[in-house]
């Protein structure tokens, strides 16, 4: 759940930063920085990275579609409609977790589980560090090509 919240906040902040300061945020640069960070932290070689990142990008695309469903609606009127919206929200969160599980299994078929573990941790750390950067007025976060700290 924390990972989903971090990813969602990062996406919301990215849209907000892009709207406030055009040209400052680049989704392509963000993805390239994320992949470089994960590659370094998970110690991927070129072949492992070439197998892992297409799966990650595919998973992210499916996650974005689920998030779009979750966040497209305004608050419903009335308790019954709110209860329906909450139930739909809960189903979407379960769908997100099932998507994670499905893709983690696929990833472990192409790279060792220990590296998938490190990659998942690295992605979470990257998003956390990006949010810290946004909080400190750095629209591109603290990423400078090196990990800020080790959280292992």
CSV table of N, CA and C in Angstrom, one decimal:
chain,number,residue,atom,x,y,z
A,1,UNK,N,0.8,-1.2,0.0
A,1,UNK,CA,0.0,0.0,0.0
A,1,UNK,C,0.9,1.3,0.0
A,2,UNK,N,2.0,1.2,0.8
A,2,UNK,CA,2.9,2.4,0.8
A,2,UNK,C,3.4,2.6,-0.6
A,3,UNK,N,3.8,1.6,-1.3
A,3,UNK,CA,4.4,1.7,-2.6
A,3,UNK,C,3.4,2.4,-3.5
A,4,UNK,N,2.2,2.0,-3.5
A,4,UNK,CA,1.2,2.5,-4.3
A,4,UNK,C,0.9,4.0,-4.0
A,5,UNK,N,0.9,4.3,-2.7
A,5,UNK,CA,0.8,5.7,-2.3
A,5,UNK,C,1.9,6.6,-2.8
A,6,UNK,N,3.1,6.0,-2.7
A,6,UNK,CA,4.3,6.8,-3.1
A,6,UNK,C,4.3,7.0,-4.6
A,7,UNK,N,3.9,6.0,-5.4
A,7,UNK,CA,3.9,6.1,-6.8
A,7,UNK,C,2.8,7.1,-7.2
A,8,UNK,N,1.6,7.0,-6.6
A,8,UNK,CA,0.6,7.9,-6.9
A,8,UNK,C,1.0,9.3,-6.6
A,9,UNK,N,1.5,9.6,-5.4
A,9,UNK,CA,1.9,10.9,-5.1
A,9,UNK,C,3.0,11.4,-6.0
A,10,UNK,N,3.9,10.6,-6.4
A,10,UNK,CA,4.9,11.0,-7.4
A,10,UNK,C,4.3,11.4,-8.7
A,11,UNK,N,3.3,10.6,-9.2
A,11,UNK,CA,2.6,10.9,-10.4
A,11,UNK,C,1.8,12.3,-10.3
A,12,UNK,N,1.2,12.4,-9.2
A,12,UNK,CA,0.4,13.7,-8.9
A,12,UNK,C,1.3,14.9,-8.9
A,13,UNK,N,2.5,14.7,-8.2
A,13,UNK,CA,3.4,15.8,-8.1
A,13,UNK,C,4.0,16.1,-9.5
A,14,UNK,N,4.3,15.1,-10.2
A,14,UNK,CA,4.9,15.2,-11.6
A,14,UNK,C,3.9,16.1,-12.4
A,15,UNK,N,2.6,15.7,-12.4
A,15,UNK,CA,1.7,16.5,-13.2
A,15,UNK,C,1.6,17.9,-12.7
A,16,UNK,N,1.6,18.1,-11.3
A,16,UNK,CA,1.6,19.4,-10.7
A,16,UNK,C,2.8,20.3,-11.1
A,17,UNK,N,3.9,19.7,-11.0
A,17,UNK,CA,5.2,20.4,-11.4
A,17,UNK,C,5.2,20.7,-12.8
A,18,UNK,N,4.7,19.8,-13.7
A,18,UNK,CA,4.7,20.1,-15.1
A,18,UNK,C,3.7,21.2,-15.4
A,19,UNK,N,2.6,21.3,-14.7
A,19,UNK,CA,1.6,22.3,-15.0
A,19,UNK,C,2.1,23.7,-14.5
A,20,UNK,N,2.9,23.7,-13.4
A,20,UNK,CA,3.4,24.9,-12.8
A,20,UNK,C,4.6,25.5,-13.5
A,21,UNK,N,5.5,24.6,-14.0
A,21,UNK,CA,6.7,25.0,-14.6
A,21,UNK,C,7.0,24.2,-15.8
A,22,UNK,N,6.4,24.5,-17.0
A,22,UNK,CA,6.5,23.8,-18.2
A,22,UNK,C,8.0,23.6,-18.5
A,23,UNK,N,8.4,22.4,-19.0
A,23,UNK,CA,9.7,22.1,-19.4
A,23,UNK,C,10.6,21.7,-18.3
A,24,UNK,N,10.2,21.7,-17.0
A,24,UNK,CA,11.0,21.3,-15.9
A,24,UNK,C,11.0,19.8,-15.7
A,25,UNK,N,9.8,19.2,-15.8
A,25,UNK,CA,9.7,17.8,-15.6
A,25,UNK,C,9.6,17.0,-16.9
A,26,UNK,N,10.4,16.0,-17.0
A,26,UNK,CA,10.4,15.2,-18.2
A,26,UNK,C,10.2,13.7,-17.8
A,27,UNK,N,9.0,13.2,-18.2
A,27,UNK,CA,8.7,11.8,-17.9
A,27,UNK,C,9.8,10.9,-18.5
A,28,UNK,N,10.4,11.2,-19.6
A,28,UNK,CA,11.4,10.4,-20.2
A,28,UNK,C,12.7,10.4,-19.3
A,29,UNK,N,13.0,11.5,-18.8
A,29,UNK,CA,14.2,11.6,-18.0
A,29,UNK,C,13.9,10.9,-16.6
A,30,UNK,N,12.7,11.1,-16.1
A,30,UNK,CA,12.3,10.4,-14.9
A,30,UNK,C,12.5,8.9,-15.0
A,31,UNK,N,12.0,8.4,-16.2
A,31,UNK,CA,12.0,6.9,-16.4
A,31,UNK,C,13.5,6.5,-16.6
A,32,UNK,N,14.3,7.3,-17.3
A,32,UNK,CA,15.7,6.9,-17.5
A,32,UNK,C,16.4,7.0,-16.2
A,33,UNK,N,16.2,8.0,-15.4
A,33,UNK,CA,16.8,8.0,-14.0
A,33,UNK,C,16.4,6.9,-13.2
A,34,UNK,N,15.1,6.5,-13.2
A,34,UNK,CA,14.6,5.4,-12.4
A,34,UNK,C,15.3,4.1,-12.8
A,35,UNK,N,15.4,3.9,-14.1
A,35,UNK,CA,16.1,2.7,-14.6
A,35,UNK,C,17.6,2.6,-14.3
A,36,UNK,N,18.2,3.8,-14.4
A,36,UNK,CA,19.6,3.8,-14.1
A,36,UNK,C,19.8,3.5,-12.6
A,37,UNK,N,19.0,4.1,-11.8
A,37,UNK,CA,19.1,3.9,-10.3
A,37,UNK,C,18.9,2.4,-10.0
A,38,UNK,N,17.8,1.8,-10.6
A,38,UNK,CA,17.5,0.4,-10.3
A,38,UNK,C,18.7,-0.5,-10.8
A,39,UNK,N,19.1,-0.2,-12.0
A,39,UNK,CA,20.2,-1.0,-12.6
A,39,UNK,C,21.4,-1.0,-11.6
A,40,UNK,N,21.8,0.1,-11.1
A,40,UNK,CA,22.9,0.2,-10.2
A,40,UNK,C,22.6,-0.5,-8.9
A,41,UNK,N,21.5,-0.2,-8.3
A,41,UNK,CA,21.2,-0.8,-7.0
A,41,UNK,C,20.9,-2.3,-7.0
A,42,UNK,N,20.4,-2.8,-8.1
A,42,UNK,CA,20.1,-4.2,-8.2
A,42,UNK,C,21.3,-5.0,-8.9
A,43,UNK,N,22.3,-4.2,-9.3
A,43,UNK,CA,23.5,-4.8,-9.9
A,43,UNK,C,23.2,-5.5,-11.2
A,44,UNK,N,22.3,-5.0,-12.0
A,44,UNK,CA,21.9,-5.6,-13.2
A,44,UNK,C,23.0,-5.5,-14.2
A,45,UNK,N,23.3,-6.6,-15.0
A,45,UNK,CA,24.2,-6.4,-16.1
A,45,UNK,C,23.3,-6.0,-17.3
A,46,UNK,N,23.8,-5.8,-18.5
A,46,UNK,CA,23.0,-5.3,-19.6
A,46,UNK,C,21.9,-6.3,-20.0
A,47,UNK,N,22.3,-7.6,-20.0
A,47,UNK,CA,21.2,-8.6,-20.4
A,47,UNK,C,20.1,-8.6,-19.4
A,48,UNK,N,20.4,-8.5,-18.1
A,48,UNK,CA,19.4,-8.6,-17.1
A,48,UNK,C,18.5,-7.3,-17.2
A,49,UNK,N,19.1,-6.2,-17.4
A,49,UNK,CA,18.3,-4.9,-17.5
A,49,UNK,C,17.4,-5.0,-18.8
A,50,UNK,N,18.0,-5.6,-19.9
A,50,UNK,CA,17.2,-5.7,-21.1
A,50,UNK,C,16.0,-6.6,-20.9
A,51,UNK,N,16.0,-7.5,-20.0
A,51,UNK,CA,14.9,-8.4,-19.8
A,51,UNK,C,14.0,-7.9,-18.7
A,52,UNK,N,14.5,-7.2,-17.7
A,52,UNK,CA,13.7,-6.7,-16.6
A,52,UNK,C,12.9,-5.5,-17.0
A,53,UNK,N,13.5,-4.5,-17.6
A,53,UNK,CA,12.8,-3.2,-17.8
A,53,UNK,C,11.6,-3.2,-18.7
A,54,UNK,N,11.6,-4.0,-19.7
A,54,UNK,CA,10.3,-4.1,-20.5
A,54,UNK,C,9.1,-4.6,-19.6
A,55,UNK,N,9.4,-5.5,-18.8
A,55,UNK,CA,8.4,-6.0,-17.8
A,55,UNK,C,7.9,-4.9,-16.9
A,56,UNK,N,8.9,-4.2,-16.3
A,56,UNK,CA,8.6,-3.1,-15.4
A,56,UNK,C,7.7,-2.0,-16.1
A,57,UNK,N,8.1,-1.7,-17.3
A,57,UNK,CA,7.4,-0.6,-18.0
A,57,UNK,C,5.9,-1.1,-18.4
A,58,UNK,N,5.8,-2.4,-18.7
A,58,UNK,CA,4.5,-3.0,-19.0
A,58,UNK,C,3.6,-2.9,-17.7
A,59,UNK,N,4.2,-3.3,-16.6
A,59,UNK,CA,3.5,-3.3,-15.3
A,59,UNK,C,3.1,-1.9,-15.0
A,60,UNK,N,4.0,-0.9,-15.2
A,60,UNK,CA,3.7,0.5,-14.8
A,60,UNK,C,2.6,1.0,-15.7
A,61,UNK,N,2.5,0.6,-17.0
A,61,UNK,CA,1.5,1.0,-17.9
A,61,UNK,C,0.1,0.5,-17.4
A,62,UNK,N,0.1,-0.7,-16.9
A,62,UNK,CA,-1.2,-1.3,-16.4
A,62,UNK,C,-1.5,-0.7,-15.1
A,63,UNK,N,-0.6,-0.3,-14.3
A,63,UNK,CA,-0.8,0.4,-13.0
A,63,UNK,C,-1.5,1.7,-13.3
A,64,UNK,N,-0.9,2.5,-14.2
A,64,UNK,CA,-1.5,3.8,-14.6
A,64,UNK,C,-2.9,3.7,-15.0
A,65,UNK,N,-3.3,2.6,-15.8
A,65,UNK,CA,-4.7,2.5,-16.2
A,65,UNK,C,-5.6,2.3,-15.0
A,66,UNK,N,-5.1,1.5,-14.0
A,66,UNK,CA,-5.9,1.3,-12.8
A,66,UNK,C,-6.0,2.6,-12.0
A,67,UNK,N,-4.9,3.3,-11.9
A,67,UNK,CA,-4.9,4.6,-11.1
A,67,UNK,C,-5.9,5.5,-11.8
A,68,UNK,N,-5.9,5.6,-13.1
A,68,UNK,CA,-6.8,6.5,-13.9
A,68,UNK,C,-8.3,6.2,-13.5
A,69,UNK,N,-8.6,4.9,-13.4
A,69,UNK,CA,-10.0,4.5,-13.0
A,69,UNK,C,-10.2,5.0,-11.5
A,70,UNK,N,-9.2,4.9,-10.7
A,70,UNK,CA,-9.4,5.2,-9.3
A,70,UNK,C,-9.6,6.7,-9.0
A,71,UNK,N,-8.9,7.5,-9.8
A,71,UNK,CA,-8.9,8.9,-9.5
A,71,UNK,C,-9.6,9.8,-10.5
A,72,UNK,N,-10.4,9.2,-11.4
A,72,UNK,CA,-11.1,10.0,-12.4
A,72,UNK,C,-12.4,10.6,-11.9
A,73,UNK,N,-12.9,10.1,-10.9
A,73,UNK,CA,-14.3,10.5,-10.4
A,73,UNK,C,-14.2,11.5,-9.3
A,74,UNK,N,-15.2,12.4,-9.3
A,74,UNK,CA,-15.4,13.3,-8.1
A,74,UNK,C,-16.1,12.5,-7.0
A,75,UNK,N,-16.1,13.1,-5.9
A,75,UNK,CA,-16.8,12.5,-4.7
A,75,UNK,C,-18.3,12.3,-5.1
A,76,UNK,N,-18.7,11.0,-4.9
A,76,UNK,CA,-20.2,10.8,-5.2
A,76,UNK,C,-21.1,11.4,-4.1
A,77,UNK,N,-22.3,11.6,-4.5
A,77,UNK,CA,-23.2,12.2,-3.5
A,77,UNK,C,-24.0,11.1,-2.8
A,78,UNK,N,-24.1,11.2,-1.5
A,78,UNK,CA,-24.8,10.3,-0.7
A,78,UNK,C,-24.0,9.1,-0.2
A,79,UNK,N,-24.4,8.6,0.9
A,79,UNK,CA,-23.6,7.5,1.5
A,79,UNK,C,-23.6,6.2,0.7
A,80,UNK,N,-24.7,5.9,0.0
A,80,UNK,CA,-24.7,4.6,-0.8
A,80,UNK,C,-23.7,4.7,-1.9
A,81,UNK,N,-23.7,5.8,-2.6
A,81,UNK,CA,-22.8,6.0,-3.7
A,81,UNK,C,-21.3,6.1,-3.2
A,82,UNK,N,-21.1,6.7,-2.1
A,82,UNK,CA,-19.8,6.7,-1.5
A,82,UNK,C,-19.3,5.3,-1.1
A,83,UNK,N,-20.3,4.5,-0.6
A,83,UNK,CA,-19.9,3.1,-0.2
A,83,UNK,C,-19.6,2.3,-1.5
A,84,UNK,N,-20.3,2.5,-2.6
A,84,UNK,CA,-19.9,1.9,-3.8
A,84,UNK,C,-18.6,2.3,-4.3
A,85,UNK,N,-18.3,3.6,-4.2
A,85,UNK,CA,-17.0,4.1,-4.6
A,85,UNK,C,-15.8,3.5,-3.8
A,86,UNK,N,-16.1,3.4,-2.5
A,86,UNK,CA,-15.1,2.8,-1.6
A,86,UNK,C,-14.8,1.3,-2.0
A,87,UNK,N,-15.9,0.6,-2.3
A,87,UNK,CA,-15.8,-0.8,-2.7
A,87,UNK,C,-15.0,-0.9,-4.0
A,88,UNK,N,-15.3,0.0,-4.9
A,88,UNK,CA,-14.5,0.0,-6.2
A,88,UNK,C,-13.1,0.3,-6.0
A,89,UNK,N,-12.8,1.2,-5.1
A,89,UNK,CA,-11.4,1.6,-4.7
A,89,UNK,C,-10.7,0.4,-4.1
A,90,UNK,N,-11.4,-0.3,-3.2
A,90,UNK,CA,-10.8,-1.5,-2.6
A,90,UNK,C,-10.5,-2.6,-3.6
A,91,UNK,N,-11.4,-2.8,-4.6
A,91,UNK,CA,-11.2,-3.8,-5.6
A,91,UNK,C,-10.0,-3.4,-6.5
A,92,UNK,N,-9.9,-2.1,-6.8
A,92,UNK,CA,-8.8,-1.6,-7.6
A,92,UNK,C,-7.4,-1.8,-6.9
A,93,UNK,N,-7.4,-1.6,-5.6
A,93,UNK,CA,-6.2,-1.8,-4.8
A,93,UNK,C,-5.8,-3.3,-4.8
A,94,UNK,N,-6.8,-4.1,-4.7
A,94,UNK,CA,-6.5,-5.6,-4.8
A,94,UNK,C,-6.0,-5.9,-6.2
A,95,UNK,N,-6.6,-5.3,-7.2
A,95,UNK,CA,-6.1,-5.6,-8.6
A,95,UNK,C,-4.6,-5.1,-8.7
A,96,UNK,N,-4.3,-4.0,-8.1
A,96,UNK,CA,-2.9,-3.5,-8.2
A,96,UNK,C,-2.0,-4.5,-7.5
A,97,UNK,N,-2.3,-5.0,-6.4
A,97,UNK,CA,-1.5,-6.0,-5.7
A,97,UNK,C,-1.4,-7.3,-6.5
A,98,UNK,N,-2.4,-7.7,-7.1
A,98,UNK,CA,-2.4,-8.9,-7.9
A,98,UNK,C,-1.5,-8.7,-9.2
A,99,UNK,N,-1.5,-7.5,-9.7
A,99,UNK,CA,-0.7,-7.1,-10.8
A,99,UNK,C,0.8,-7.2,-10.4
A,100,UNK,N,1.1,-6.6,-9.2
A,100,UNK,CA,2.4,-6.7,-8.7
A,100,UNK,C,2.9,-8.1,-8.6
A,101,UNK,N,2.1,-9.0,-8.0
A,101,UNK,CA,2.4,-10.4,-7.8
A,101,UNK,C,2.7,-11.1,-9.2
A,102,UNK,N,1.8,-10.8,-10.1
A,102,UNK,CA,2.0,-11.4,-11.5
A,102,UNK,C,3.3,-11.0,-12.1
A,103,UNK,N,3.6,-9.7,-12.0
A,103,UNK,CA,4.8,-9.2,-12.7
A,103,UNK,C,6.0,-9.6,-11.9
A,104,UNK,N,6.0,-9.6,-10.6
A,104,UNK,CA,7.1,-10.1,-9.8
A,104,UNK,C,7.5,-11.5,-10.2
A,105,UNK,N,6.5,-12.4,-10.4
A,105,UNK,CA,6.8,-13.7,-10.8
A,105,UNK,C,7.4,-13.8,-12.2
A,106,UNK,N,6.9,-12.9,-13.1
A,106,UNK,CA,7.5,-12.9,-14.4
A,106,UNK,C,8.9,-12.4,-14.4
A,107,UNK,N,9.2,-11.4,-13.5
A,107,UNK,CA,10.5,-10.8,-13.4
A,107,UNK,C,11.5,-11.9,-12.9
A,108,UNK,N,11.0,-12.7,-11.9
A,108,UNK,CA,11.9,-13.7,-11.3
A,108,UNK,C,12.2,-14.8,-12.3
A,109,UNK,N,11.5,-14.9,-13.4
A,109,UNK,CA,11.8,-15.9,-14.4
A,109,UNK,C,12.9,-15.4,-15.3
A,110,UNK,N,13.2,-14.1,-15.3
A,110,UNK,CA,14.2,-13.6,-16.2
A,110,UNK,C,15.5,-13.1,-15.5
A,111,UNK,N,15.3,-12.8,-14.2
A,111,UNK,CA,16.5,-12.4,-13.4
A,111,UNK,C,16.4,-13.0,-12.0
A,112,UNK,N,17.5,-13.2,-11.3
A,112,UNK,CA,17.4,-13.9,-10.0
A,112,UNK,C,16.5,-13.1,-9.0
A,113,UNK,N,15.8,-13.9,-8.2
A,113,UNK,CA,14.9,-13.3,-7.2
A,113,UNK,C,15.6,-12.3,-6.3
A,114,UNK,N,16.9,-12.5,-6.0
A,114,UNK,CA,17.6,-11.5,-5.1
A,114,UNK,C,17.7,-10.2,-5.8
A,115,UNK,N,17.9,-10.2,-7.2
A,115,UNK,CA,18.0,-8.9,-7.9
A,115,UNK,C,16.6,-8.3,-8.1
A,116,UNK,N,15.6,-9.1,-8.2
A,116,UNK,CA,14.2,-8.5,-8.3
A,116,UNK,C,13.9,-7.9,-6.9
A,117,UNK,N,14.3,-8.5,-5.9
A,117,UNK,CA,14.1,-7.9,-4.5
A,117,UNK,C,14.8,-6.6,-4.4
A,118,UNK,N,16.1,-6.6,-4.9
A,118,UNK,CA,16.8,-5.3,-4.8
A,118,UNK,C,16.2,-4.2,-5.7
A,119,UNK,N,15.7,-4.7,-6.9
A,119,UNK,CA,15.1,-3.7,-7.8
A,119,UNK,C,13.8,-3.1,-7.2
A,120,UNK,N,13.0,-4.0,-6.6
A,120,UNK,CA,11.8,-3.5,-6.0
A,120,UNK,C,12.1,-2.5,-4.9
A,121,UNK,N,13.1,-2.8,-4.1
A,121,UNK,CA,13.5,-1.9,-3.0
A,121,UNK,C,14.1,-0.6,-3.6
A,122,UNK,N,14.9,-0.7,-4.6
A,122,UNK,CA,15.5,0.5,-5.3
A,122,UNK,C,14.4,1.4,-5.9
A,123,UNK,N,13.4,0.8,-6.5
A,123,UNK,CA,12.3,1.6,-7.0
A,123,UNK,C,11.5,2.4,-5.9
A,124,UNK,N,11.3,1.7,-4.8
A,124,UNK,CA,10.6,2.3,-3.7
A,124,UNK,C,11.5,3.5,-3.2
A,125,UNK,N,12.8,3.2,-3.0
A,125,UNK,CA,13.7,4.3,-2.5
A,125,UNK,C,13.8,5.4,-3.5
A,126,UNK,N,13.8,5.2,-4.8
A,126,UNK,CA,13.9,6.2,-5.8
A,126,UNK,C,12.6,7.1,-5.6
A,127,UNK,N,11.5,6.5,-5.6
A,127,UNK,CA,10.2,7.3,-5.5
A,127,UNK,C,10.2,8.1,-4.2
A,128,UNK,N,10.7,7.5,-3.1
A,128,UNK,CA,10.7,8.2,-1.8
A,128,UNK,C,11.7,9.4,-1.9
A,129,UNK,N,12.8,9.2,-2.5
A,129,UNK,CA,13.8,10.3,-2.6
A,129,UNK,C,13.3,11.4,-3.6
A,130,UNK,N,12.5,11.0,-4.6
A,130,UNK,CA,12.0,12.0,-5.5
A,130,UNK,C,11.0,12.9,-4.7
A,131,UNK,N,10.2,12.2,-3.9
A,131,UNK,CA,9.2,13.0,-3.1
A,131,UNK,C,9.9,13.9,-2.2
A,132,UNK,N,11.0,13.5,-1.6
A,132,UNK,CA,11.7,14.4,-0.7
A,132,UNK,C,12.3,15.6,-1.5
A,133,UNK,N,12.7,15.3,-2.7
A,133,UNK,CA,13.2,16.4,-3.6
A,133,UNK,C,12.1,17.4,-3.9
A,134,UNK,N,10.9,16.9,-4.2
A,134,UNK,CA,9.8,17.8,-4.4
A,134,UNK,C,9.5,18.6,-3.2
A,135,UNK,N,9.5,18.0,-2.0
A,135,UNK,CA,9.3,18.7,-0.8
A,135,UNK,C,10.3,19.8,-0.5
A,136,UNK,N,11.5,19.6,-1.0
A,136,UNK,CA,12.6,20.6,-0.8
A,136,UNK,C,12.8,21.5,-2.0
A,137,UNK,N,11.8,21.6,-2.9
A,137,UNK,CA,11.8,22.5,-4.0
A,137,UNK,C,12.7,22.2,-5.2
A,138,UNK,N,13.0,20.9,-5.2
A,138,UNK,CA,13.8,20.4,-6.4
A,138,UNK,C,12.9,19.6,-7.2
A,139,UNK,N,12.4,20.2,-8.3
A,139,UNK,CA,11.4,19.5,-9.1
A,139,UNK,C,11.9,18.2,-9.7
A,140,UNK,N,13.2,18.0,-9.9
A,140,UNK,CA,13.7,16.7,-10.4
A,140,UNK,C,14.2,15.8,-9.3
A,141,UNK,N,13.9,16.2,-8.1
A,141,UNK,CA,14.3,15.4,-6.9
A,141,UNK,C,15.8,15.4,-6.7
A,142,UNK,N,16.2,14.6,-5.8
A,142,UNK,CA,17.6,14.6,-5.3
A,142,UNK,C,18.5,13.7,-6.2
A,143,UNK,N,17.9,13.1,-7.2
A,143,UNK,CA,18.7,12.1,-8.0
A,143,UNK,C,19.8,12.8,-8.8
A,144,UNK,N,21.0,12.4,-8.6
A,144,UNK,CA,22.1,13.0,-9.3
A,144,UNK,C,23.0,11.9,-9.9
A,145,UNK,N,22.4,10.7,-10.0
A,145,UNK,CA,23.2,9.6,-10.6
A,145,UNK,C,23.8,8.7,-9.5
A,146,UNK,N,23.7,9.1,-8.3
A,146,UNK,CA,24.2,8.3,-7.2
A,146,UNK,C,23.1,8.1,-6.1
A,147,UNK,N,23.0,7.0,-5.5
A,147,UNK,CA,22.1,6.8,-4.4
A,147,UNK,C,22.4,7.7,-3.2
A,148,UNK,N,21.4,8.4,-2.7
A,148,UNK,CA,21.6,9.3,-1.5
A,148,UNK,C,22.1,8.6,-0.3
A,149,UNK,N,21.4,7.4,0.0
A,149,UNK,CA,21.9,6.6,1.1
A,149,UNK,C,21.5,5.2,0.9
A,150,UNK,N,22.0,4.3,1.7
A,150,UNK,CA,21.6,2.9,1.6
A,150,UNK,C,20.5,2.6,2.6
A,151,UNK,N,19.5,2.0,2.1
A,151,UNK,CA,18.4,1.6,3.0
A,151,UNK,C,18.2,0.1,3.0
A,152,UNK,N,19.3,-0.6,3.2
A,152,UNK,CA,19.2,-2.1,3.2
A,152,UNK,C,19.3,-2.7,4.5
